[in-house]
Tab-separated table of C-alpha atoms and ligand atoms in Angstrom:
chain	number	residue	atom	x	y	z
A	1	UNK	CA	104.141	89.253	77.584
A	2	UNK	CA	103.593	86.892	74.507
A	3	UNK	CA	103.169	84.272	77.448
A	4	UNK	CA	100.724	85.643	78.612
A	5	UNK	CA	98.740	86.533	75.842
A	6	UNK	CA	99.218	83.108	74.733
A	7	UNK	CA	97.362	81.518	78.215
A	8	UNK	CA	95.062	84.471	77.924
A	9	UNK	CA	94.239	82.848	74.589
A	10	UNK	CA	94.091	79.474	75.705
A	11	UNK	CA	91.657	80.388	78.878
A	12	UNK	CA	89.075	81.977	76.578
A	13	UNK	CA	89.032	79.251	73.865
A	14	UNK	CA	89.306	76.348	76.203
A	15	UNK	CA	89.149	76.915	79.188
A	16	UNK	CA	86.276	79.193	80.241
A	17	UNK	CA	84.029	77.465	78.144
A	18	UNK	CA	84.435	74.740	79.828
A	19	UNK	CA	83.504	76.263	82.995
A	20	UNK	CA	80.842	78.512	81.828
A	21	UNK	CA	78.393	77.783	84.242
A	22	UNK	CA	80.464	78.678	87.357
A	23	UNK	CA	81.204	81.904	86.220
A	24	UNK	CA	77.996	83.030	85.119
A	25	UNK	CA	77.337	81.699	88.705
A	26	UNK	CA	79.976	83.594	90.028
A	27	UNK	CA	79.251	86.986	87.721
A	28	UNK	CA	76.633	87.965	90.686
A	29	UNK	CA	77.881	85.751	93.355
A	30	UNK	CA	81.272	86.354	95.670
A	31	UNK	CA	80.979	84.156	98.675
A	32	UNK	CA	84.565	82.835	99.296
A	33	UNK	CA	84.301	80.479	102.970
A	34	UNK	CA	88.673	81.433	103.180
A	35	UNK	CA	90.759	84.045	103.938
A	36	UNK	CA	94.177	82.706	101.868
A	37	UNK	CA	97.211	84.993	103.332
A	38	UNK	CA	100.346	84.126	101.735
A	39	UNK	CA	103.322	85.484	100.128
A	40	UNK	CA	103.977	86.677	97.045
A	41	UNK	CA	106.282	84.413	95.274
A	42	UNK	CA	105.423	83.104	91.897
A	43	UNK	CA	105.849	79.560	93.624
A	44	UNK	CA	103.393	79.507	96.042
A	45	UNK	CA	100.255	79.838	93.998
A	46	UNK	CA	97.183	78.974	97.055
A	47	UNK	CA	94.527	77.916	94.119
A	48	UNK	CA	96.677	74.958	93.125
A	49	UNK	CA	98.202	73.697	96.410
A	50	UNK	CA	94.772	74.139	97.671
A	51	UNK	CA	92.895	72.704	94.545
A	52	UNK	CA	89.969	75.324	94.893
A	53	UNK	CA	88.049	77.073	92.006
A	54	UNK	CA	87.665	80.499	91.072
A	55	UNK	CA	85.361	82.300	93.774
A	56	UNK	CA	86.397	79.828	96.776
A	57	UNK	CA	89.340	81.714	98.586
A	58	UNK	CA	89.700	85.504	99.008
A	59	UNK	CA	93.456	86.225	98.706
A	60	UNK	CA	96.313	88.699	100.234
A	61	UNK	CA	99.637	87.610	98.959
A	62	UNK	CA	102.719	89.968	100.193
A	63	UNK	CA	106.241	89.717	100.147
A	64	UNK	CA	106.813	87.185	103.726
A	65	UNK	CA	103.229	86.899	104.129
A	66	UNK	CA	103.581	89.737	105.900
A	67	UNK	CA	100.659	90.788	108.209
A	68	UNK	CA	101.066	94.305	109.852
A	69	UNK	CA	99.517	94.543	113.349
A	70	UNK	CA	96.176	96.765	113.574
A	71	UNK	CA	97.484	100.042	113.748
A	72	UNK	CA	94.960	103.301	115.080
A	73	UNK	CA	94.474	105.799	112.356
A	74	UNK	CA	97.191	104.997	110.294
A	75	UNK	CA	96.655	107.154	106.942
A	76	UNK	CA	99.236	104.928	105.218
A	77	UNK	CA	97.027	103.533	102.281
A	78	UNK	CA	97.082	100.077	104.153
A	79	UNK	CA	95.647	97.421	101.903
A	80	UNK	CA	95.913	94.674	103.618
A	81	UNK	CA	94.325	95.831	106.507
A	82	UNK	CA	90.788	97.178	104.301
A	83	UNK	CA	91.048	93.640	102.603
A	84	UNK	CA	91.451	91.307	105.642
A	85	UNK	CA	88.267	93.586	107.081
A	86	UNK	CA	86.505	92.691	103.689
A	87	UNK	CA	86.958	89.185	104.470
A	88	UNK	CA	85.594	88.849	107.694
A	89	UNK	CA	83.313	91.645	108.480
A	90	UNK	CA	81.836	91.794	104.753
A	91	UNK	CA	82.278	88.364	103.267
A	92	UNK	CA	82.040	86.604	106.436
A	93	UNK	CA	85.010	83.893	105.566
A	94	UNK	CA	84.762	81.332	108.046
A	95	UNK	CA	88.645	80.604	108.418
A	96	UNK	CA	91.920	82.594	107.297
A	97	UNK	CA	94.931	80.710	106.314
A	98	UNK	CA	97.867	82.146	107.016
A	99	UNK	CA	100.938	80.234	104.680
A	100	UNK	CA	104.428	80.722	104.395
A	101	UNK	CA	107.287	77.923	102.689
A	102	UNK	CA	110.585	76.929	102.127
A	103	UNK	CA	113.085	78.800	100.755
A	104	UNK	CA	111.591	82.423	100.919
A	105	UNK	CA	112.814	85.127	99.997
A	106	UNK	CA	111.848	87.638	102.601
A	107	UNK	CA	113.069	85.339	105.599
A	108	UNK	CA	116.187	84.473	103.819
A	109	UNK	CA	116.813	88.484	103.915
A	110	UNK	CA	116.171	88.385	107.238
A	111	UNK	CA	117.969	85.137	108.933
A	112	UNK	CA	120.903	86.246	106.592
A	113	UNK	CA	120.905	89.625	108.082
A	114	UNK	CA	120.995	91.181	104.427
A	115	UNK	CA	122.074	94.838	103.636
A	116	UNK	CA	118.883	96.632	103.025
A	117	UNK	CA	120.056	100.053	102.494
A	118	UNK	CA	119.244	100.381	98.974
A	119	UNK	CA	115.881	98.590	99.170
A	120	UNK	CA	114.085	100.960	101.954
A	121	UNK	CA	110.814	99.739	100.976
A	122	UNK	CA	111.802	95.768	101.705
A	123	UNK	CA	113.407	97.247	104.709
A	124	UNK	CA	110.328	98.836	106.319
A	125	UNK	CA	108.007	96.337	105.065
A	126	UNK	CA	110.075	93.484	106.773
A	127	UNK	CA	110.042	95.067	110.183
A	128	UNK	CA	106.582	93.574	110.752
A	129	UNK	CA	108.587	89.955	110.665
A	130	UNK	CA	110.133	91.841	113.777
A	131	UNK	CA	107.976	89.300	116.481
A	132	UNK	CA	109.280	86.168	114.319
A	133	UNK	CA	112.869	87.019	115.880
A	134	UNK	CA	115.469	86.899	113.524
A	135	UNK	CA	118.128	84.420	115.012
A	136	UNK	CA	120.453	85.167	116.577
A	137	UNK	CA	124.534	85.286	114.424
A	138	UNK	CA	122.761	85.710	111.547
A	139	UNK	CA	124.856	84.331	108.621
A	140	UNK	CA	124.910	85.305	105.122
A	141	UNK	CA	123.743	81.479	103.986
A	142	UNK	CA	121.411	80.867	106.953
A	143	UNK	CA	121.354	76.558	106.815
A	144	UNK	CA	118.022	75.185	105.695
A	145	UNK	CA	117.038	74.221	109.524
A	146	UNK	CA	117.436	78.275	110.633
A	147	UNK	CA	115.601	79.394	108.059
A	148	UNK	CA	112.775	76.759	108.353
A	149	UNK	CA	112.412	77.771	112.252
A	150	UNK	CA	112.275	81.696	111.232
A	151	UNK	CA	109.429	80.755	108.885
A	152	UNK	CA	107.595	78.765	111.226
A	153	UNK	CA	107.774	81.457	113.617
A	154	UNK	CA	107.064	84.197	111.239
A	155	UNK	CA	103.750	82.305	110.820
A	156	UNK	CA	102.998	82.524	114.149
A	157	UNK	CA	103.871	85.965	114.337
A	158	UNK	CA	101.632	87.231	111.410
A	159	UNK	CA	98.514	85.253	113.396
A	160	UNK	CA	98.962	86.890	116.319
A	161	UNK	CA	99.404	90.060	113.725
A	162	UNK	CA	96.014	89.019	112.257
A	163	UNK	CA	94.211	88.928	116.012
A	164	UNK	CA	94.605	92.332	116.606
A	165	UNK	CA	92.581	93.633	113.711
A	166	UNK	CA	89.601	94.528	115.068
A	167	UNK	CA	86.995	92.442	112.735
A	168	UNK	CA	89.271	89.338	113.334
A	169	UNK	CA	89.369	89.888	117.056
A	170	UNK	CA	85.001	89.998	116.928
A	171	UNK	CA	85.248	87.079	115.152
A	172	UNK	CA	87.227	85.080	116.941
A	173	UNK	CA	85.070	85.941	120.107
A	174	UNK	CA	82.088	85.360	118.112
A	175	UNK	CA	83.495	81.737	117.739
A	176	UNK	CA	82.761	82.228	113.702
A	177	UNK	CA	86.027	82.177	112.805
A	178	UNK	CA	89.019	79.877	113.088
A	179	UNK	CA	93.095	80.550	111.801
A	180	UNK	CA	95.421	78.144	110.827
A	181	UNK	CA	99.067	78.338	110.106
A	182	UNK	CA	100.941	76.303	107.282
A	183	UNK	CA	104.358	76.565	105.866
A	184	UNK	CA	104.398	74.843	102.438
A	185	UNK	CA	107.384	73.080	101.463
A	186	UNK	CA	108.355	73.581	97.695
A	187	UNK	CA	110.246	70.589	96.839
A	188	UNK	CA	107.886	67.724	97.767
A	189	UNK	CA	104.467	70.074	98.145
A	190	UNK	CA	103.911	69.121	101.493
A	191	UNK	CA	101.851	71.325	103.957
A	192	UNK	CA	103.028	71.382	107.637
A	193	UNK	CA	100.889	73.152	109.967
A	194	UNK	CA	101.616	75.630	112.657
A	195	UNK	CA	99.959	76.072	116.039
A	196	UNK	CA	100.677	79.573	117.379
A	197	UNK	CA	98.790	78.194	120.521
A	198	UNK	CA	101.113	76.003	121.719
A	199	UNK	CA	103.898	76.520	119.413
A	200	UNK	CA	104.097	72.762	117.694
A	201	UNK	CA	103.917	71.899	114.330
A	202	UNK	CA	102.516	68.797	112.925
A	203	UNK	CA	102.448	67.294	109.123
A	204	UNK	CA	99.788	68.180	107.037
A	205	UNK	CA	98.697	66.335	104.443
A	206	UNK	CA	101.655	64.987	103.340
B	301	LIG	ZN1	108.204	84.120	100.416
């Protein structure tokens, strides 16, 4: 915690002040154009591989980036599902980035085939990778090129996930709102982008 006090610190002397202006903009003022989905590792922070300010992308991180299909009447306290409806029904974002990367966690747990018994909550939650596919002879060190295909299909998967929520779908009809797929590579912090439509991946602003 001293860490953090420490930055804490360091924002309010230094750094705030010198952005004072955009956040008194901002105090009244939450119109964010992107809908960042990504996953929850301390790596893959979407305001610096994306170089945007405070107020400029709305974000959902979860473990995978993990999006759960629309589901009718689920009483399950499902937050990502009342914050991706935020986004695009309230906040009108214009486009929803979907990102997952190298070496993650969740997908490791899956191409590996991991014992999950005494994490039931990872287990559950990773059953929405299910449409990714977990390959096939799953080994407990899945090689670099398996694990990069799982993630690039989990991407896919969690777009098509993010199509069946209802505000998305409207959207996307509407032509007001456009998804994109990435998978962000840690090492050399490269972006390689993933078209669910026709299942091809090209480099990214590398
Ligand atoms: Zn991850």
């Amino acid at each position: 915690m001293h860490d953090l006090s420490d930055g804490l610190a360091h924002f309010q002397q230094d750094v705030f002040p010198a952005k004072a202006e955009l956040f008194a903009h901002l105090a009244t003022t939450h119109r964010p154009q992107t809908l960042f989905i990504g996953c929850s590792d301390a790596r893959v922070v979407p305001e610096l591989i994306t170089q945007r300010e405070p107020g400029e992308l709305f974000v959902i991180r979860t473990a995978g980036n993990l999006v759960p299909a629309h589901t009718e009447g689920v009483d399950g306290g499902d937050g990502v599902a009342a914050s991706i409806e935020y986004a695009v029904a309230v906040l009108g974002v214009s486009d929803i980035v979907v990102c997952g990367h190298s070496a993650c966690g969740a997908m490791t747990a899956l191409a590996a085939g991991q014992d999950l018994a005494e994490l039931p909550a990872i287990a559950r939650w990773l059953r929405h990778a299910a449409p990714a596919g977990a390959p096939a002879g799953a080994s407990a060190d899945p090689p670099p090129r398996e694990l990069g295909a799982l993630v690039r299909a989990n991407v896919a998967a969690q777009l098509a996930n993010l199509a069946t929520h209802p505000a998305v779908a409207r959207a996307l009809a509407a032509g007001t709102l456009t998804l994109h797929g990435w998978v962000y590579d840690i090492p050399t912090g490269t972006v390689e982008r993933i078209d669910p439509a026709v299942g091809r991946s090209a480099a990214l602003a590398s």
